[in-house]
Amino acid sequence: MAIDTQTTITGPHTAAPVEDRLTGRAKLVLFVLCAAQFMVALDFSVLNVALPALGKDLGLSQSALQWAVTAFALPSGGFLLLFGRIADLFGRKKLFLAGLALFGAASLLATLAWNPAAFLAGRALQGLGAAVIVPTGMSLLTTTFPEGPLRDKALGISGTLLSLGYTTGMVLGGVMTDTLGWRSTMGLLVAFAAIVLALAPGLLPESRTPERPRLDVPGAVTVTGGLLAVIYALSTAAQRGFGGADVWGTLIVGLALLVGFVIVESKASAPLVSLPMLKRRTVAWGNLGGLVTFSMMSAVVFVLTLYLQETLGLSSFETGLIFGIQGVASAVAGAYAARFIGRFGARRVLVGSLLGQGVFIAALLGLGSGSGALLATVAVSLASMCHLGAIISYGVTVTSGVPDEEQGLATGLVTTTQQVGLTVGIPLLGVLATTQASLFDGVRTVLAIDAVIVIAAATLIGLGLRARARA
């Protein structure tokens, strides 16, 4: 049930409310939900600039550092759809609180980690907690606030704080690592989870889907197992090559599971992913754009973090400031993206944003082994502005023209694409930077491949969506 709101009517003949204002309780509910989403976004970025210090302290090699990110991203993306469906069955509030508790406990384990295995276990459990928090938090928001201006306002605030959380994490990560050590970045998440968990039970309403859909366990098992196996195989191959039987065996198993997932979803009565929905051209091409922009930008941020600290010798604080500027640029782009979409259309903005992202990533090939901080700051900020434009426009592209009764499936695909993109980018490309003859050569290799992929994807999406417009 939606919480009460205040409605202001400007004249005696007004037939519908023209302004919806959040009550005091509604503001507290929104604060709790947004704080949880902010916390997850913070976790995606707060550790990035601390990776070199973390690696030295725990004995993680450069080639193994990507697992500090991947260990979190794999479960957060792989289990997202499953927990969203479980919440529909057993109650969103209950699962949301359970996710917060798991996230807080996992953050404590990562803070106190005594060896790489303990730290990576904590990161994996954090990702599992995030896979619970993200879908349940979004469902609680959309079911708590009624459709219309009030929900639009709530979603706008939530989206802004998600972007702010990523930016804040980059800056805080640098400051805290330099002053208090890398463990403080994980300790911050413990405090955050404890505060939200203390406030949430008394504020959030319980909600569940009345029709109680069936749980697609086979679909969840095959897609999660497939993603885990494929990404593990690719990450291992990037470190040791494709010569090992374990690499090929794991890769084959992963691909077989993903094929099995497609078969399972085609026959499931309540699938995690609607295959007929993917036949819509705007849905398919739009999600491809989302997958590319998220995966390729995450790889850029990862390798630039290593480049700035290991090659140029910048401190964690200085690196955090550079990414802080990037975040401000993204926020500016977010403020104007809707205007561009309204004027030029979501499809054109998506293609143009991807092209811009690819071009500015290519500009990073001008980085030098002894200098390049200014170029890195400017180019990654401009690339991030285009990246945010792509994020917003791909979501609009995917959901436009979809009937109201299918909007839930469409938005579920948008969220899944985001999580999978964040999951696969660093294992696929980021690890190449640490396995070349020198880190600098590895960074240039990753940036070149990254730029080619983004520009090629923009071209294909442009042709695909133009064909749709002519049809």
Tab-separated table of C-alpha atoms in Angstrom:
chain	number	residue	atom	x	y	z
A	1	MET	CA	0.000	0.000	0.000
A	2	ALA	CA	1.313	3.444	-0.851
A	3	ILE	CA	2.031	5.761	2.027
A	4	ASP	CA	-0.024	8.879	2.518
A	5	THR	CA	0.984	12.032	0.676
A	6	GLN	CA	-0.202	15.595	0.731
A	7	THR	CA	-2.011	16.917	-2.330
A	8	THR	CA	-2.304	20.612	-3.142
A	9	ILE	CA	-5.113	21.844	-5.400
A	10	THR	CA	-4.744	25.325	-6.826
A	11	GLY	CA	-8.327	26.106	-7.708
A	12	PRO	CA	-11.881	25.004	-7.027
A	13	HIS	CA	-12.347	23.568	-10.510
A	14	THR	CA	-9.137	21.516	-10.634
A	15	ALA	CA	-10.090	17.957	-11.499
A	16	ALA	CA	-6.806	16.327	-10.546
A	17	PRO	CA	-4.026	17.091	-8.093
A	18	VAL	CA	-1.341	19.292	-9.598
A	19	GLU	CA	1.280	18.930	-6.908
A	20	ASP	CA	2.239	16.012	-4.702
A	21	ARG	CA	4.377	16.638	-1.682
A	22	LEU	CA	6.162	14.098	0.450
A	23	THR	CA	5.000	13.864	4.051
A	24	GLY	CA	7.530	13.669	6.855
A	25	ARG	CA	7.211	9.886	7.070
A	26	ALA	CA	7.453	9.526	3.307
A	27	LYS	CA	10.714	11.461	3.366
A	28	LEU	CA	12.104	9.110	6.010
A	29	VAL	CA	11.101	6.053	3.979
A	30	LEU	CA	12.732	7.532	0.887
A	31	PHE	CA	15.844	8.350	2.905
A	32	VAL	CA	16.208	4.742	4.077
A	33	LEU	CA	15.705	3.255	0.609
A	34	CYS	CA	18.024	5.749	-1.069
A	35	ALA	CA	20.653	5.302	1.661
A	36	ALA	CA	20.731	1.563	0.948
A	37	GLN	CA	21.138	2.124	-2.798
A	38	PHE	CA	23.792	4.781	-2.093
A	39	MET	CA	25.659	2.257	0.069
A	40	VAL	CA	25.749	-0.330	-2.721
A	41	ALA	CA	26.936	2.274	-5.243
A	42	LEU	CA	29.589	3.347	-2.744
A	43	ASP	CA	30.813	-0.233	-2.495
A	44	PHE	CA	31.270	-0.437	-6.264
A	45	SER	CA	33.783	2.421	-6.206
A	46	VAL	CA	35.208	3.039	-2.724
A	47	LEU	CA	37.717	0.219	-3.070
A	48	ASN	CA	38.967	1.077	-6.571
A	49	VAL	CA	41.647	3.579	-5.602
A	50	ALA	CA	42.629	1.424	-2.600
A	51	LEU	CA	43.488	-1.613	-4.732
A	52	PRO	CA	47.282	-1.081	-4.902
A	53	ALA	CA	47.522	-0.562	-1.115
A	54	LEU	CA	45.232	-3.522	-0.480
A	55	GLY	CA	47.277	-5.756	-2.756
A	56	LYS	CA	50.523	-4.933	-0.958
A	57	ASP	CA	48.982	-5.481	2.479
A	58	LEU	CA	47.273	-8.809	1.745
A	59	GLY	CA	49.792	-10.124	-0.766
A	60	LEU	CA	47.538	-9.969	-3.822
A	61	SER	CA	49.459	-9.735	-7.097
A	62	GLN	CA	48.525	-7.152	-9.728
A	63	SER	CA	46.970	-9.878	-11.866
A	64	ALA	CA	44.815	-10.989	-8.926
A	65	LEU	CA	43.616	-7.510	-7.946
A	66	GLN	CA	40.679	-7.683	-10.345
A	67	TRP	CA	39.177	-10.403	-8.118
A	68	ALA	CA	38.659	-7.787	-5.405
A	69	VAL	CA	36.127	-6.231	-7.783
A	70	THR	CA	34.926	-9.384	-9.550
A	71	ALA	CA	34.251	-11.285	-6.305
A	72	PHE	CA	31.665	-8.621	-5.474
A	73	ALA	CA	30.244	-8.153	-8.951
A	74	LEU	CA	29.654	-11.819	-9.804
A	75	PRO	CA	27.085	-12.642	-7.096
A	76	SER	CA	25.557	-9.164	-7.216
A	77	GLY	CA	24.749	-9.659	-10.905
A	78	GLY	CA	24.145	-13.397	-10.961
A	79	PHE	CA	21.587	-13.570	-8.145
A	80	LEU	CA	19.784	-10.276	-8.802
A	81	LEU	CA	16.817	-11.742	-10.698
A	82	LEU	CA	16.411	-14.673	-8.317
A	83	PHE	CA	16.217	-12.524	-5.190
A	84	GLY	CA	13.852	-10.115	-6.885
A	85	ARG	CA	11.469	-13.019	-7.497
A	86	ILE	CA	11.942	-14.436	-3.976
A	87	ALA	CA	11.004	-11.037	-2.579
A	88	ASP	CA	7.762	-11.117	-4.571
A	89	LEU	CA	6.919	-14.429	-2.920
A	90	PHE	CA	7.981	-13.964	0.686
A	91	GLY	CA	7.921	-10.207	1.252
A	92	ARG	CA	10.162	-7.424	0.030
A	93	LYS	CA	10.737	-5.827	3.424
A	94	LYS	CA	11.852	-9.105	5.031
A	95	LEU	CA	14.329	-9.827	2.286
A	96	PHE	CA	15.546	-6.219	2.220
A	97	LEU	CA	16.376	-6.388	5.937
A	98	ALA	CA	18.071	-9.768	5.485
A	99	GLY	CA	20.165	-8.325	2.658
A	100	LEU	CA	21.237	-5.381	4.821
A	101	ALA	CA	22.270	-7.720	7.647
A	102	LEU	CA	24.271	-9.930	5.275
A	103	PHE	CA	25.919	-6.920	3.639
A	104	GLY	CA	26.941	-5.471	7.014
A	105	ALA	CA	28.369	-8.781	8.285
A	106	ALA	CA	30.250	-9.344	5.021
A	107	SER	CA	31.703	-5.825	5.179
A	108	LEU	CA	32.960	-6.569	8.686
A	109	LEU	CA	34.648	-9.729	7.417
A	110	ALA	CA	36.311	-7.765	4.599
A	111	THR	CA	37.435	-5.114	7.102
A	112	LEU	CA	39.081	-7.675	9.399
A	113	ALA	CA	40.401	-9.930	6.595
A	114	TRP	CA	43.668	-11.632	7.587
A	115	ASN	CA	44.474	-13.114	4.180
A	116	PRO	CA	43.300	-12.883	0.554
A	117	ALA	CA	40.831	-15.769	0.945
A	118	ALA	CA	39.025	-14.109	3.870
A	119	PHE	CA	38.890	-10.784	2.056
A	120	LEU	CA	37.532	-12.261	-1.179
A	121	ALA	CA	34.962	-14.274	0.798
A	122	GLY	CA	33.805	-11.044	2.417
A	123	ARG	CA	33.575	-9.348	-0.971
A	124	ALA	CA	31.559	-12.233	-2.414
A	125	LEU	CA	29.117	-12.101	0.506
A	126	GLN	CA	28.857	-8.333	0.064
A	127	GLY	CA	27.864	-8.971	-3.544
A	128	LEU	CA	25.264	-11.492	-2.425
A	129	GLY	CA	23.839	-8.937	-0.003
A	130	ALA	CA	23.766	-6.316	-2.762
A	131	ALA	CA	21.887	-8.756	-5.009
A	132	VAL	CA	19.181	-8.769	-2.333
A	133	ILE	CA	19.176	-5.044	-1.548
A	134	VAL	CA	19.040	-3.658	-5.111
A	135	PRO	CA	15.874	-5.352	-6.452
A	136	THR	CA	13.989	-5.333	-3.136
A	137	GLY	CA	14.844	-1.685	-2.500
A	138	MET	CA	13.653	-0.657	-5.950
A	139	SER	CA	10.472	-2.711	-5.591
A	140	LEU	CA	9.761	-1.153	-2.193
A	141	LEU	CA	10.231	2.300	-3.693
A	142	THR	CA	7.892	1.744	-6.641
A	143	THR	CA	5.235	0.032	-4.514
A	144	THR	CA	5.425	2.541	-1.665
A	145	PHE	CA	5.123	5.681	-3.765
A	146	PRO	CA	2.089	5.912	-6.105
A	147	GLU	CA	2.596	6.223	-9.837
A	148	GLY	CA	2.818	9.800	-11.069
A	149	PRO	CA	4.757	12.893	-9.947
A	150	LEU	CA	5.465	11.485	-6.494
A	151	ARG	CA	7.054	8.299	-7.796
A	152	ASP	CA	8.911	10.264	-10.485
A	153	LYS	CA	10.340	12.499	-7.770
A	154	ALA	CA	11.370	9.495	-5.664
A	155	LEU	CA	13.011	7.756	-8.623
A	156	GLY	CA	14.821	10.945	-9.592
A	157	ILE	CA	16.260	11.348	-6.097
A	158	SER	CA	17.230	7.670	-6.023
A	159	GLY	CA	18.993	7.877	-9.392
A	160	THR	CA	20.877	11.022	-8.411
A	161	LEU	CA	22.099	9.445	-5.181
A	162	LEU	CA	23.216	6.320	-7.022
A	163	SER	CA	25.447	8.462	-9.239
A	164	LEU	CA	26.590	10.476	-6.234
A	165	GLY	CA	27.407	7.276	-4.352
A	166	TYR	CA	29.802	6.119	-7.058
A	167	THR	CA	31.510	9.518	-7.185
A	168	THR	CA	31.684	9.871	-3.422
A	169	GLY	CA	33.204	6.419	-3.203
A	170	MET	CA	36.094	7.344	-5.484
A	171	VAL	CA	36.898	10.466	-3.455
A	172	LEU	CA	36.373	8.900	-0.020
A	173	GLY	CA	38.368	5.853	-1.057
A	174	GLY	CA	41.383	8.019	-1.818
A	175	VAL	CA	41.127	10.146	1.340
A	176	MET	CA	40.479	7.222	3.693
A	177	THR	CA	43.167	4.987	2.192
A	178	ASP	CA	45.795	7.723	2.559
A	179	THR	CA	44.798	8.674	6.108
A	180	LEU	CA	43.349	5.543	7.724
A	181	GLY	CA	44.340	2.681	5.433
A	182	TRP	CA	42.333	0.591	2.975
A	183	ARG	CA	40.464	-1.278	5.730
A	184	SER	CA	38.633	1.908	6.646
A	185	THR	CA	36.862	1.830	3.270
A	186	MET	CA	35.217	-1.458	4.235
A	187	GLY	CA	34.607	-0.278	7.796
A	188	LEU	CA	32.636	2.658	6.425
A	189	LEU	CA	30.215	0.196	4.812
A	190	VAL	CA	29.756	-1.620	8.130
A	191	ALA	CA	28.660	1.641	9.765
A	192	PHE	CA	26.413	2.505	6.834
A	193	ALA	CA	24.654	-0.883	6.916
A	194	ALA	CA	24.168	-0.702	10.690
A	195	ILE	CA	22.500	2.722	10.503
A	196	VAL	CA	20.139	1.756	7.683
A	197	LEU	CA	19.302	-1.562	9.359
A	198	ALA	CA	18.424	0.251	12.598
A	199	LEU	CA	16.029	2.648	10.835
A	200	ALA	CA	14.397	0.394	8.261
A	201	PRO	CA	12.207	-1.994	10.344
A	202	GLY	CA	10.041	0.726	11.862
A	203	LEU	CA	9.644	2.740	8.651
A	204	LEU	CA	9.250	0.416	5.690
A	205	PRO	CA	5.905	-1.163	4.820
A	206	GLU	CA	5.741	-4.832	3.872
A	207	SER	CA	4.708	-5.674	0.325
A	208	ARG	CA	4.531	-8.713	-1.917
A	209	THR	CA	2.973	-9.623	-5.241
A	210	PRO	CA	-0.613	-10.840	-4.671
A	211	GLU	CA	-0.471	-13.416	-7.468
A	212	ARG	CA	2.633	-15.038	-5.903
A	213	PRO	CA	4.511	-16.078	-9.075
A	214	ARG	CA	6.374	-19.380	-9.229
A	215	LEU	CA	10.067	-19.387	-8.499
A	216	ASP	CA	12.209	-20.112	-11.585
A	217	VAL	CA	14.933	-22.025	-9.767
A	218	PRO	CA	16.287	-23.834	-12.881
A	219	GLY	CA	16.658	-20.482	-14.650
A	220	ALA	CA	18.453	-18.903	-11.707
A	221	VAL	CA	20.810	-21.878	-11.305
A	222	THR	CA	21.756	-22.059	-14.987
A	223	VAL	CA	22.309	-18.325	-15.558
A	224	THR	CA	24.265	-17.829	-12.324
A	225	GLY	CA	26.368	-20.943	-12.838
A	226	GLY	CA	26.973	-20.031	-16.475
A	227	LEU	CA	28.131	-16.498	-15.691
A	228	LEU	CA	30.361	-17.661	-12.853
A	229	ALA	CA	31.980	-20.357	-14.994
A	230	VAL	CA	32.542	-18.195	-18.085
A	231	ILE	CA	33.983	-15.234	-16.189
A	232	TYR	CA	36.181	-17.493	-14.068
A	233	ALA	CA	37.510	-19.161	-17.217
A	234	LEU	CA	38.229	-15.857	-18.955
A	235	SER	CA	39.904	-14.390	-15.868
A	236	THR	CA	42.061	-17.476	-15.417
A	237	ALA	CA	42.968	-17.526	-19.114
A	238	ALA	CA	44.050	-13.882	-18.956
A	239	GLN	CA	46.513	-14.815	-16.206
A	240	ARG	CA	47.732	-18.260	-17.395
A	241	GLY	CA	46.642	-18.486	-21.022
A	242	PHE	CA	44.168	-20.808	-22.710
A	243	GLY	CA	46.459	-23.831	-22.576
A	244	GLY	CA	45.057	-25.306	-19.387
A	245	ALA	CA	42.408	-28.011	-19.525
A	246	ASP	CA	40.658	-26.432	-16.537
A	247	VAL	CA	40.210	-23.184	-18.484
A	248	TRP	CA	38.612	-24.835	-21.510
A	249	GLY	CA	36.582	-27.207	-19.356
A	250	THR	CA	35.154	-24.393	-17.239
A	251	LEU	CA	34.463	-22.271	-20.318
A	252	ILE	CA	32.586	-25.102	-22.058
A	253	VAL	CA	30.553	-25.810	-18.920
A	254	GLY	CA	29.691	-22.124	-18.583
A	255	LEU	CA	28.566	-21.773	-22.191
A	256	ALA	CA	26.526	-24.969	-21.913
A	257	LEU	CA	24.780	-23.620	-18.806
A	258	LEU	CA	23.956	-20.347	-20.587
A	259	VAL	CA	22.494	-22.294	-23.523
A	260	GLY	CA	20.529	-24.329	-20.998
A	261	PHE	CA	19.287	-21.084	-19.456
A	262	VAL	CA	17.861	-19.972	-22.809
A	263	ILE	CA	16.099	-23.326	-23.192
A	264	VAL	CA	14.739	-23.209	-19.638
A	265	GLU	CA	13.450	-19.642	-20.040
A	266	SER	CA	11.693	-20.520	-23.308
A	267	LYS	CA	9.596	-23.105	-21.456
A	268	ALA	CA	9.202	-21.522	-17.991
A	269	SER	CA	5.760	-20.280	-16.993
A	270	ALA	CA	7.280	-17.464	-14.896
A	271	PRO	CA	10.742	-16.878	-16.420
A	272	LEU	CA	13.433	-14.700	-14.910
A	273	VAL	CA	14.050	-13.204	-18.356
A	274	SER	CA	11.308	-12.871	-20.945
A	275	LEU	CA	12.718	-14.133	-24.253
A	276	PRO	CA	9.775	-12.758	-26.287
A	277	MET	CA	10.565	-9.358	-24.783
A	278	LEU	CA	14.105	-9.612	-26.162
A	279	LYS	CA	12.664	-9.999	-29.669
A	280	ARG	CA	11.614	-6.353	-29.557
A	281	ARG	CA	14.254	-4.492	-31.532
A	282	THR	CA	14.421	-1.524	-29.138
A	283	VAL	CA	14.778	-3.872	-26.157
A	284	ALA	CA	17.529	-5.963	-27.772
A	285	TRP	CA	19.596	-3.090	-29.197
A	286	GLY	CA	19.002	-0.880	-26.166
A	287	ASN	CA	20.229	-3.537	-23.757
A	288	LEU	CA	23.265	-4.157	-25.954
A	289	GLY	CA	24.072	-0.478	-25.578
A	290	GLY	CA	23.704	-0.726	-21.807
A	291	LEU	CA	25.885	-3.826	-21.627
A	292	VAL	CA	28.649	-2.182	-23.667
A	293	THR	CA	28.650	1.166	-21.859
A	294	PHE	CA	28.756	-0.407	-18.380
A	295	SER	CA	31.301	-3.134	-19.106
A	296	MET	CA	33.701	-0.979	-21.092
A	297	MET	CA	33.603	2.005	-18.706
A	298	SER	CA	34.213	-0.197	-15.652
A	299	ALA	CA	37.319	-1.606	-17.359
A	300	VAL	CA	38.582	1.923	-18.109
A	301	VAL	CA	38.191	3.026	-14.493
A	302	PHE	CA	40.013	-0.102	-13.289
A	303	VAL	CA	43.051	0.273	-15.551
A	304	LEU	CA	43.282	4.046	-15.047
A	305	THR	CA	43.374	3.498	-11.280
A	306	LEU	CA	46.424	1.264	-11.733
A	307	TYR	CA	48.008	3.612	-14.282
A	308	LEU	CA	47.675	6.739	-12.139
A	309	GLN	CA	49.137	5.116	-9.033
A	310	GLU	CA	51.564	2.517	-10.340
A	311	THR	CA	52.854	4.299	-13.476
A	312	LEU	CA	52.558	7.993	-12.572
A	313	GLY	CA	53.053	7.471	-8.846
A	314	LEU	CA	50.009	9.466	-7.717
A	315	SER	CA	48.672	8.917	-4.217
A	316	SER	CA	45.294	7.360	-3.467
A	317	PHE	CA	44.010	10.825	-2.546
A	318	GLU	CA	45.167	12.391	-5.813
A	319	THR	CA	43.667	9.508	-7.787
A	320	GLY	CA	40.400	9.920	-5.908
A	321	LEU	CA	40.287	13.611	-6.796
A	322	ILE	CA	40.652	12.824	-10.496
A	323	PHE	CA	37.744	10.433	-10.345
A	324	GLY	CA	35.853	12.963	-8.248
A	325	ILE	CA	36.105	15.428	-11.144
A	326	GLN	CA	34.859	12.617	-13.384
A	327	GLY	CA	31.858	12.206	-11.103
A	328	VAL	CA	31.010	15.906	-11.168
A	329	ALA	CA	31.128	15.823	-14.973
A	330	SER	CA	28.767	12.845	-14.950
A	331	ALA	CA	26.343	14.668	-12.663
A	332	VAL	CA	26.308	17.633	-15.062
A	333	ALA	CA	25.590	15.285	-17.960
A	334	GLY	CA	22.767	13.697	-15.996
A	335	ALA	CA	21.141	17.075	-15.471
A	336	TYR	CA	20.964	17.723	-19.225
A	337	ALA	CA	20.503	14.203	-20.603
A	338	ALA	CA	16.704	14.305	-20.375
A	339	ARG	CA	16.628	17.540	-22.400
A	340	PHE	CA	18.728	15.999	-25.157
A	341	ILE	CA	16.523	12.904	-25.201
A	342	GLY	CA	13.426	15.093	-25.436
A	343	ARG	CA	14.899	17.048	-28.344
A	344	PHE	CA	16.697	14.367	-30.345
A	345	GLY	CA	15.115	11.109	-29.166
A	346	ALA	CA	16.543	8.355	-26.967
A	347	ARG	CA	17.898	6.288	-29.867
A	348	ARG	CA	19.999	9.109	-31.312
A	349	VAL	CA	21.275	10.080	-27.872
A	350	LEU	CA	22.210	6.452	-27.158
A	351	VAL	CA	24.212	6.092	-30.367
A	352	GLY	CA	25.807	9.541	-30.046
A	353	SER	CA	26.726	8.936	-26.409
A	354	LEU	CA	28.368	5.596	-27.211
A	355	LEU	CA	30.334	7.158	-30.058
A	356	GLY	CA	31.484	9.944	-27.753
A	357	GLN	CA	32.464	7.450	-25.061
A	358	GLY	CA	34.532	5.475	-27.571
A	359	VAL	CA	36.245	8.556	-29.014
A	360	PHE	CA	37.268	9.927	-25.616
A	361	ILE	CA	38.512	6.515	-24.494
A	362	ALA	CA	40.610	6.429	-27.669
A	363	ALA	CA	42.002	9.844	-26.678
A	364	LEU	CA	43.461	8.173	-23.580
A	365	LEU	CA	45.922	6.385	-25.876
A	366	GLY	CA	47.872	9.660	-25.724
A	367	LEU	CA	48.835	8.939	-22.110
A	368	GLY	CA	52.556	8.801	-21.452
A	369	SER	CA	54.615	6.652	-19.133
A	370	GLY	CA	55.876	9.730	-17.263
A	371	SER	CA	52.984	12.164	-17.570
A	372	GLY	CA	49.332	12.140	-18.433
A	373	ALA	CA	47.319	13.091	-15.336
A	374	LEU	CA	45.742	16.108	-17.045
A	375	LEU	CA	44.804	14.162	-20.182
A	376	ALA	CA	43.447	11.339	-18.034
A	377	THR	CA	41.311	13.778	-16.029
A	378	VAL	CA	39.846	15.541	-19.064
A	379	ALA	CA	39.343	12.493	-21.288
A	380	VAL	CA	37.842	10.207	-18.636
A	381	SER	CA	35.518	13.014	-17.489
A	382	LEU	CA	34.247	13.593	-21.034
A	383	ALA	CA	33.939	9.840	-21.598
A	384	SER	CA	31.941	9.591	-18.370
A	385	MET	CA	29.576	12.353	-19.473
A	386	CYS	CA	28.854	10.349	-22.612
A	387	HIS	CA	28.634	7.189	-20.493
A	388	LEU	CA	25.892	8.694	-18.325
A	389	GLY	CA	24.039	9.838	-21.434
A	390	ALA	CA	24.176	6.257	-22.697
A	391	ILE	CA	22.923	4.910	-19.373
A	392	ILE	CA	19.858	7.147	-19.316
A	393	SER	CA	19.045	6.810	-23.019
A	394	TYR	CA	19.381	3.018	-23.094
A	395	GLY	CA	16.879	2.746	-20.250
A	396	VAL	CA	14.426	4.978	-22.115
A	397	THR	CA	15.031	3.081	-25.373
A	398	VAL	CA	14.361	-0.305	-23.773
A	399	THR	CA	11.152	0.737	-22.027
A	400	SER	CA	9.666	2.927	-24.772
A	401	GLY	CA	6.765	1.414	-26.681
A	402	VAL	CA	6.397	-1.438	-24.181
A	403	PRO	CA	2.829	-2.030	-22.913
A	404	ASP	CA	2.195	-1.141	-19.260
A	405	GLU	CA	1.654	-4.790	-18.320
A	406	GLU	CA	5.156	-5.630	-19.620
A	407	GLN	CA	7.025	-2.679	-18.100
A	408	GLY	CA	8.157	-4.798	-15.156
A	409	LEU	CA	9.876	-7.265	-17.474
A	410	ALA	CA	11.498	-4.433	-19.433
A	411	THR	CA	12.844	-2.628	-16.355
A	412	GLY	CA	14.070	-5.969	-14.985
A	413	LEU	CA	16.154	-6.417	-18.135
A	414	VAL	CA	17.557	-2.897	-17.742
A	415	THR	CA	18.713	-3.642	-14.195
A	416	THR	CA	20.122	-7.038	-15.147
A	417	THR	CA	22.078	-5.561	-18.052
A	418	GLN	CA	23.610	-3.002	-15.700
A	419	GLN	CA	24.732	-5.638	-13.211
A	420	VAL	CA	26.074	-8.048	-15.838
A	421	GLY	CA	27.939	-5.200	-17.533
A	422	LEU	CA	29.596	-4.238	-14.268
A	423	THR	CA	30.415	-7.907	-13.709
A	424	VAL	CA	32.099	-8.816	-17.000
A	425	GLY	CA	34.013	-5.652	-17.926
A	426	ILE	CA	36.978	-6.006	-15.597
A	427	PRO	CA	37.516	-9.785	-16.029
A	428	LEU	CA	37.282	-9.518	-19.818
A	429	LEU	CA	39.598	-6.536	-20.313
A	430	GLY	CA	40.953	-5.153	-17.069
A	431	VAL	CA	43.127	-8.144	-16.284
A	432	LEU	CA	44.974	-7.743	-19.619
A	433	ALA	CA	46.611	-4.638	-18.193
A	434	THR	CA	48.417	-6.684	-15.539
A	435	THR	CA	49.659	-9.495	-17.780
A	436	GLN	CA	51.609	-7.571	-20.447
A	437	ALA	CA	55.356	-6.968	-20.462
A	438	SER	CA	54.727	-3.719	-18.578
A	439	LEU	CA	51.688	-2.240	-16.862
A	440	PHE	CA	51.820	0.806	-19.140
A	441	ASP	CA	51.719	-1.369	-22.276
A	442	GLY	CA	48.863	-3.358	-20.769
A	443	VAL	CA	46.855	-0.223	-20.042
A	444	ARG	CA	47.272	0.991	-23.634
A	445	THR	CA	46.190	-2.424	-24.963
A	446	VAL	CA	43.032	-2.387	-22.849
A	447	LEU	CA	42.161	1.190	-23.824
A	448	ALA	CA	42.600	0.434	-27.540
A	449	ILE	CA	40.410	-2.680	-27.418
A	450	ASP	CA	37.862	-0.878	-25.257
A	451	ALA	CA	37.535	2.052	-27.676
A	452	VAL	CA	37.155	-0.252	-30.698
A	453	ILE	CA	34.397	-2.270	-28.987
A	454	VAL	CA	32.415	0.837	-27.957
A	455	ILE	CA	32.639	2.509	-31.378
A	456	ALA	CA	31.769	-0.738	-33.197
A	457	ALA	CA	28.792	-1.303	-30.893
A	458	ALA	CA	27.579	2.257	-31.457
A	459	THR	CA	27.696	1.691	-35.213
A	460	LEU	CA	25.776	-1.595	-35.017
A	461	ILE	CA	23.171	-0.162	-32.644
A	462	GLY	CA	22.724	2.859	-34.877
A	463	LEU	CA	22.072	0.632	-37.893
A	464	GLY	CA	19.778	-1.651	-35.923
A	465	LEU	CA	17.657	1.135	-34.459
A	466	ARG	CA	17.521	2.999	-37.799
A	467	ALA	CA	16.220	-0.172	-39.439
A	468	ARG	CA	13.567	-0.310	-36.711
A	469	ALA	CA	12.586	3.304	-37.345
A	470	ARG	CA	12.162	2.653	-41.093
A	471	ALA	CA	10.181	-0.554	-40.548
